[in-house]
Amino acid sequence: MIAWLFRFQSLFGLVLVFLAAVIFSPVRNGELLFLDSGNLFNVVRAMSEIGILAVGMTFVILVGGIDLSVGSVLGLASVGAAVLLVRQDFGVLPAVLVVLAAGLVFGLLQGVVTAKLGIQAFIVTLAGMQIARALARIWSGGQGVEIAYGDAPGRAPLAFSLLGERTFNGLVPIPALIFAVVAGLAAILLRVTAFSRHIYAIGGNEKAARLSGVPVNRVKILVFGLCGLLAALAGIVHAGQLNYGGPNDGSMAELDAIAAVVIGGASLSGGRGTVVGTVAGALLVGVLRNILTLNNVDSNIQLLIIGLVIVAAAGLQRLRPAAVG
């Protein structure tokens, strides 16, 4: 029973936070603001970008690494999408493919440096964070790029606005749908492929995995590449939602992504974690932040509370081995 509770700790946490949000929701005209459909849609929409980042971060953490550059890559991708669409007159598909390719290459390069040179991922991605931010500022000329829509030169195709304004079937925001697809594919990848077994083996014991014939370096490089790719996708979604690409956008997003993974039950030492847990962790952070905002809680207090939740989640990770056996 205890092992079962620990296994689904993130889902239990999400249920508890959701119930607390209902209890402490402000009331307007006799209705709970938190349960308003528009508010719930905004929660899902707002956490979609962080959720996509967190899915990529899950893979990196599972191999015992960390990627501090994802927030900056998000900013770089948002700038790239805006510049290509507005200033370079790219179509939507070419612009998206170029930005995704840039994110993939950036992640792969970080993986190569980490795996081949044996430099700690923390150091490599800390440098990557600075480099991506610098590239975003150089690419944009140091200024944000507004995305206006239309057929005239200097305007983006209307199709790109689907990311920010439309819903699927009139119910699910497009960014949330993209997040759901990404999470679903990632969950399948981590469930049924040999690649997933290699990831968990490396995170559990890298030396033993190497002696067992696992291509450790190749798996690490691919994992960082995947993380960079998803960070670029989050940047495209970000630009579509805001109709704007900002070189400073995504600051601190890497910490939200790491928080979602940790709250979701993953071990920072690697080898343990699931995409389902990460999704629950991202939703938990989104709901918690929303109810605090609805109650006009100071933003600094919000940071404090979310920090305490992360500490509590990390504390449960320390208790888990003894409880599970």
Short mmCIF file of N, CA, C and O in Angstrom, two decimals, residues 136-214:
data_model
loop_
_atom_site.label_atom_id
_atom_site.label_comp_id
_atom_site.label_asym_id
_atom_site.label_seq_id
_atom_site.Cartn_x
_atom_site.Cartn_y
_atom_site.Cartn_z
N ALA A 136 19.78 34.47 -29.14
CA ALA A 136 18.43 35.06 -29.27
C ALA A 136 18.52 36.58 -29.39
O ALA A 136 17.81 37.20 -30.20
N ARG A 137 19.39 37.17 -28.61
CA ARG A 137 19.52 38.64 -28.65
C ARG A 137 20.18 39.09 -29.95
O ARG A 137 19.81 40.12 -30.53
N ILE A 138 21.16 38.33 -30.43
CA ILE A 138 21.80 38.67 -31.70
C ILE A 138 20.81 38.54 -32.85
O ILE A 138 20.71 39.41 -33.73
N TRP A 139 20.06 37.43 -32.86
CA TRP A 139 19.11 37.16 -33.95
C TRP A 139 18.01 38.22 -34.02
O TRP A 139 17.56 38.60 -35.10
N SER A 140 17.57 38.69 -32.88
CA SER A 140 16.47 39.66 -32.85
C SER A 140 16.95 41.10 -32.84
O SER A 140 16.12 42.02 -32.87
N GLY A 141 18.26 41.31 -32.78
CA GLY A 141 18.76 42.67 -32.65
C GLY A 141 18.56 43.23 -31.25
O GLY A 141 18.56 44.45 -31.06
N GLY A 142 18.34 42.34 -30.30
CA GLY A 142 18.17 42.77 -28.91
C GLY A 142 16.78 43.23 -28.56
O GLY A 142 16.53 43.69 -27.44
N GLN A 143 15.84 43.09 -29.51
CA GLN A 143 14.48 43.56 -29.25
C GLN A 143 13.48 42.46 -29.56
O GLN A 143 13.72 41.61 -30.42
N GLY A 144 12.34 42.52 -28.89
CA GLY A 144 11.29 41.58 -29.19
C GLY A 144 10.70 41.81 -30.57
O GLY A 144 10.75 42.93 -31.10
N VAL A 145 10.17 40.75 -31.15
CA VAL A 145 9.62 40.83 -32.51
C VAL A 145 8.12 40.54 -32.45
O VAL A 145 7.70 39.43 -32.09
N GLU A 146 7.31 41.54 -32.79
CA GLU A 146 5.86 41.36 -32.82
C GLU A 146 5.46 40.56 -34.06
O GLU A 146 6.05 40.71 -35.13
N ILE A 147 4.46 39.70 -33.90
CA ILE A 147 3.97 38.90 -35.02
C ILE A 147 2.58 39.41 -35.40
O ILE A 147 1.62 39.24 -34.65
N ALA A 148 2.51 40.06 -36.57
CA ALA A 148 1.22 40.49 -37.11
C ALA A 148 0.85 39.55 -38.26
O ALA A 148 1.74 38.98 -38.90
N TYR A 149 -0.44 39.39 -38.51
CA TYR A 149 -0.87 38.39 -39.47
C TYR A 149 -1.50 39.05 -40.71
O TYR A 149 -2.09 40.13 -40.65
N GLY A 150 -1.35 38.38 -41.83
CA GLY A 150 -1.94 38.87 -43.08
C GLY A 150 -1.14 38.39 -44.27
O GLY A 150 -0.15 37.66 -44.13
N ASP A 151 -1.54 38.84 -45.47
CA ASP A 151 -0.87 38.42 -46.69
C ASP A 151 0.23 39.39 -47.13
O ASP A 151 1.03 39.07 -48.01
N ALA A 152 0.26 40.57 -46.55
CA ALA A 152 1.24 41.57 -46.97
C ALA A 152 2.63 41.20 -46.47
O ALA A 152 2.77 40.45 -45.50
N PRO A 153 3.68 41.69 -47.17
CA PRO A 153 5.05 41.44 -46.70
C PRO A 153 5.24 41.94 -45.26
O PRO A 153 4.69 42.98 -44.88
N GLY A 154 6.00 41.19 -44.47
CA GLY A 154 6.21 41.57 -43.08
C GLY A 154 5.13 41.07 -42.14
O GLY A 154 5.12 41.45 -40.97
N ARG A 155 4.24 40.24 -42.68
CA ARG A 155 3.19 39.66 -41.83
C ARG A 155 3.24 38.15 -41.91
O ARG A 155 3.55 37.59 -42.96
N ALA A 156 2.93 37.51 -40.79
CA ALA A 156 2.99 36.05 -40.73
C ALA A 156 1.71 35.45 -41.29
O ALA A 156 0.64 36.07 -41.22
N PRO A 157 1.79 34.25 -41.87
CA PRO A 157 0.57 33.56 -42.33
C PRO A 157 -0.41 33.37 -41.18
O PRO A 157 -0.02 33.08 -40.04
N LEU A 158 -1.70 33.48 -41.51
CA LEU A 158 -2.73 33.39 -40.48
C LEU A 158 -2.73 32.04 -39.76
O LEU A 158 -3.13 31.94 -38.60
N ALA A 159 -2.24 31.01 -40.46
CA ALA A 159 -2.26 29.66 -39.88
C ALA A 159 -1.47 29.59 -38.56
O ALA A 159 -1.81 28.80 -37.67
N PHE A 160 -0.44 30.42 -38.43
CA PHE A 160 0.36 30.37 -37.20
C PHE A 160 -0.43 30.83 -35.99
O PHE A 160 -0.12 30.44 -34.86
N SER A 161 -1.46 31.65 -36.22
CA SER A 161 -2.25 32.16 -35.08
C SER A 161 -3.10 31.07 -34.45
O SER A 161 -3.67 31.27 -33.38
N LEU A 162 -3.19 29.90 -35.12
CA LEU A 162 -3.96 28.80 -34.53
C LEU A 162 -3.43 28.41 -33.16
O LEU A 162 -4.17 27.95 -32.29
N LEU A 163 -2.13 28.59 -32.97
CA LEU A 163 -1.51 28.21 -31.69
C LEU A 163 -2.05 29.04 -30.53
O LEU A 163 -2.10 28.56 -29.40
N GLY A 164 -2.42 30.26 -30.81
CA GLY A 164 -2.79 31.14 -29.71
C GLY A 164 -4.28 31.39 -29.56
O GLY A 164 -4.77 31.65 -28.45
N GLU A 165 -5.03 31.28 -30.64
CA GLU A 165 -6.41 31.74 -30.58
C GLU A 165 -7.43 30.63 -30.70
O GLU A 165 -8.59 30.81 -30.37
N ARG A 166 -7.04 29.49 -31.22
CA ARG A 166 -8.03 28.47 -31.54
C ARG A 166 -8.03 27.35 -30.51
O ARG A 166 -7.07 27.13 -29.78
N THR A 167 -9.14 26.65 -30.50
CA THR A 167 -9.27 25.45 -29.68
C THR A 167 -9.67 24.29 -30.57
O THR A 167 -10.30 24.48 -31.62
N PHE A 168 -9.30 23.11 -30.16
CA PHE A 168 -9.69 21.91 -30.89
C PHE A 168 -11.09 21.51 -30.47
O PHE A 168 -11.37 21.35 -29.28
N ASN A 169 -11.99 21.40 -31.43
CA ASN A 169 -13.37 21.00 -31.16
C ASN A 169 -14.06 21.99 -30.22
O ASN A 169 -14.99 21.62 -29.50
N GLY A 170 -13.58 23.23 -30.23
CA GLY A 170 -14.19 24.26 -29.39
C GLY A 170 -13.99 24.07 -27.91
O GLY A 170 -14.61 24.72 -27.09
N LEU A 171 -13.07 23.16 -27.53
CA LEU A 171 -12.94 22.83 -26.11
C LEU A 171 -11.49 22.84 -25.64
O LEU A 171 -11.17 23.48 -24.64
N VAL A 172 -10.60 22.15 -26.35
CA VAL A 172 -9.23 21.99 -25.90
C VAL A 172 -8.33 23.00 -26.61
O VAL A 172 -8.28 23.02 -27.85
N PRO A 173 -7.61 23.86 -25.87
CA PRO A 173 -6.68 24.79 -26.51
C PRO A 173 -5.63 24.03 -27.33
O PRO A 173 -5.14 22.99 -26.89
N ILE A 174 -5.29 24.55 -28.50
CA ILE A 174 -4.31 23.89 -29.37
C ILE A 174 -2.98 23.61 -28.64
O ILE A 174 -2.43 22.51 -28.76
N PRO A 175 -2.43 24.58 -27.86
CA PRO A 175 -1.18 24.27 -27.14
C PRO A 175 -1.32 23.07 -26.19
O PRO A 175 -0.39 22.27 -26.06
N ALA A 176 -2.48 22.95 -25.54
CA ALA A 176 -2.70 21.81 -24.65
C ALA A 176 -2.76 20.52 -25.45
O ALA A 176 -2.28 19.47 -24.99
N LEU A 177 -3.34 20.59 -26.64
CA LEU A 177 -3.41 19.40 -27.49
C LEU A 177 -2.00 18.98 -27.91
O LEU A 177 -1.67 17.78 -27.92
N ILE A 178 -1.17 19.96 -28.27
CA ILE A 178 0.22 19.65 -28.64
C ILE A 178 0.96 19.01 -27.46
O ILE A 178 1.67 18.01 -27.62
N PHE A 179 0.76 19.57 -26.27
CA PHE A 179 1.38 18.99 -25.07
C PHE A 179 0.91 17.56 -24.84
O PHE A 179 1.71 16.67 -24.52
N ALA A 180 -0.38 17.32 -25.02
CA ALA A 180 -0.92 15.97 -24.81
C ALA A 180 -0.29 14.98 -25.80
O ALA A 180 0.06 13.85 -25.43
N VAL A 181 -0.15 15.40 -27.06
CA VAL A 181 0.45 14.53 -28.07
C VAL A 181 1.92 14.24 -27.72
O VAL A 181 2.38 13.09 -27.79
N VAL A 182 2.65 15.29 -27.34
CA VAL A 182 4.06 15.12 -26.97
C VAL A 182 4.19 14.17 -25.78
O VAL A 182 5.02 13.25 -25.79
N ALA A 183 3.37 14.40 -24.76
CA ALA A 183 3.44 13.54 -23.57
C ALA A 183 3.06 12.10 -23.91
O ALA A 183 3.69 11.15 -23.41
N GLY A 184 2.04 11.93 -24.76
CA GLY A 184 1.64 10.58 -25.13
C GLY A 184 2.73 9.84 -25.88
O GLY A 184 3.03 8.67 -25.58
N LEU A 185 3.34 10.50 -26.85
CA LEU A 185 4.42 9.87 -27.61
C LEU A 185 5.62 9.56 -26.72
O LEU A 185 6.24 8.49 -26.83
N ALA A 186 5.93 10.50 -25.81
CA ALA A 186 7.06 10.28 -24.90
C ALA A 186 6.79 9.11 -23.96
O ALA A 186 7.69 8.31 -23.66
N ALA A 187 5.56 9.01 -23.47
CA ALA A 187 5.20 7.90 -22.57
C ALA A 187 5.34 6.57 -23.29
O ALA A 187 5.85 5.59 -22.71
N ILE A 188 4.91 6.52 -24.55
CA ILE A 188 5.06 5.28 -25.33
C ILE A 188 6.53 4.96 -25.54
O ILE A 188 6.96 3.81 -25.40
N LEU A 189 7.30 6.01 -25.86
CA LEU A 189 8.74 5.81 -26.09
C LEU A 189 9.43 5.23 -24.85
O LEU A 189 10.31 4.37 -24.95
N LEU A 190 8.99 5.72 -23.67
CA LEU A 190 9.60 5.25 -22.43
C LEU A 190 9.03 3.93 -21.93
O LEU A 190 9.48 3.40 -20.92
N ARG A 191 8.03 3.44 -22.63
CA ARG A 191 7.34 2.24 -22.15
C ARG A 191 7.71 0.99 -22.95
O ARG A 191 7.86 -0.09 -22.38
N VAL A 192 7.88 1.16 -24.25
CA VAL A 192 7.92 -0.05 -25.09
C VAL A 192 9.19 -0.19 -25.93
O VAL A 192 9.30 -1.16 -26.68
N THR A 193 10.13 0.73 -25.84
CA THR A 193 11.29 0.66 -26.74
C THR A 193 12.55 0.24 -25.99
O THR A 193 12.67 0.42 -24.77
N ALA A 194 13.51 -0.29 -26.76
CA ALA A 194 14.82 -0.62 -26.19
C ALA A 194 15.54 0.65 -25.73
O ALA A 194 16.31 0.62 -24.76
N PHE A 195 15.27 1.74 -26.43
CA PHE A 195 15.86 3.03 -26.06
C PHE A 195 15.52 3.38 -24.61
O PHE A 195 16.38 3.87 -23.86
N SER A 196 14.29 3.11 -24.21
CA SER A 196 13.88 3.43 -22.84
C SER A 196 14.64 2.57 -21.83
O SER A 196 15.04 3.04 -20.76
N ARG A 197 14.82 1.29 -22.17
CA ARG A 197 15.58 0.41 -21.25
C ARG A 197 17.01 0.92 -21.08
O ARG A 197 17.59 0.84 -19.99
N HIS A 198 17.57 1.41 -22.16
CA HIS A 198 18.93 1.96 -22.07
C HIS A 198 18.97 3.22 -21.19
O HIS A 198 19.90 3.41 -20.40
N ILE A 199 17.93 4.05 -21.33
CA ILE A 199 17.87 5.27 -20.52
C ILE A 199 17.83 4.94 -19.03
O ILE A 199 18.59 5.49 -18.23
N TYR A 200 16.93 4.03 -18.67
CA TYR A 200 16.80 3.68 -17.25
C TYR A 200 18.07 2.96 -16.75
O TYR A 200 18.48 3.15 -15.59
N ALA A 201 18.68 2.17 -17.62
CA ALA A 201 19.90 1.47 -17.21
C ALA A 201 21.03 2.45 -16.93
O ALA A 201 21.76 2.31 -15.93
N ILE A 202 21.17 3.46 -17.79
CA ILE A 202 22.22 4.47 -17.59
C ILE A 202 21.96 5.25 -16.30
O ILE A 202 22.89 5.51 -15.52
N GLY A 203 20.72 5.65 -16.09
CA GLY A 203 20.39 6.40 -14.88
C GLY A 203 20.56 5.58 -13.62
O GLY A 203 20.94 6.11 -12.56
N GLY A 204 20.31 4.27 -13.73
CA GLY A 204 20.45 3.42 -12.54
C GLY A 204 21.89 3.16 -12.18
O GLY A 204 22.27 3.24 -11.00
N ASN A 205 22.71 2.86 -13.17
CA ASN A 205 24.13 2.59 -12.93
C ASN A 205 24.86 2.71 -14.26
O ASN A 205 24.88 1.75 -15.05
N GLU A 206 25.45 3.85 -14.51
CA GLU A 206 26.06 4.10 -15.82
C GLU A 206 27.20 3.13 -16.12
O GLU A 206 27.33 2.63 -17.25
N LYS A 207 28.01 2.86 -15.13
CA LYS A 207 29.15 1.97 -15.33
C LYS A 207 28.68 0.56 -15.70
O LYS A 207 29.20 -0.06 -16.64
N ALA A 208 27.69 0.07 -14.97
CA ALA A 208 27.16 -1.26 -15.26
C ALA A 208 26.51 -1.30 -16.63
O ALA A 208 26.64 -2.29 -17.37
N ALA A 209 25.82 -0.21 -16.98
CA ALA A 209 25.18 -0.16 -18.30
C ALA A 209 26.23 -0.22 -19.41
O ALA A 209 26.07 -0.92 -20.41
N ARG A 210 27.33 0.51 -19.21
CA ARG A 210 28.40 0.52 -20.22
C ARG A 210 29.00 -0.87 -20.36
O ARG A 210 29.26 -1.35 -21.48
N LEU A 211 29.23 -1.54 -19.23
CA LEU A 211 29.81 -2.89 -19.27
C LEU A 211 28.84 -3.90 -19.89
O LEU A 211 29.27 -4.93 -20.43
N SER A 212 27.54 -3.58 -19.82
CA SER A 212 26.54 -4.48 -20.40
C SER A 212 26.33 -4.26 -21.90
O SER A 212 25.48 -4.91 -22.51
N GLY A 213 27.07 -3.33 -22.43
CA GLY A 213 26.97 -3.09 -23.87
C GLY A 213 26.01 -1.99 -24.28
O GLY A 213 25.75 -1.82 -25.48
N VAL A 214 25.48 -1.26 -23.32
CA VAL A 214 24.59 -0.15 -23.66
C VAL A 214 25.42 0.98 -24.27
O VAL A 214 26.45 1.37 -23.71
#
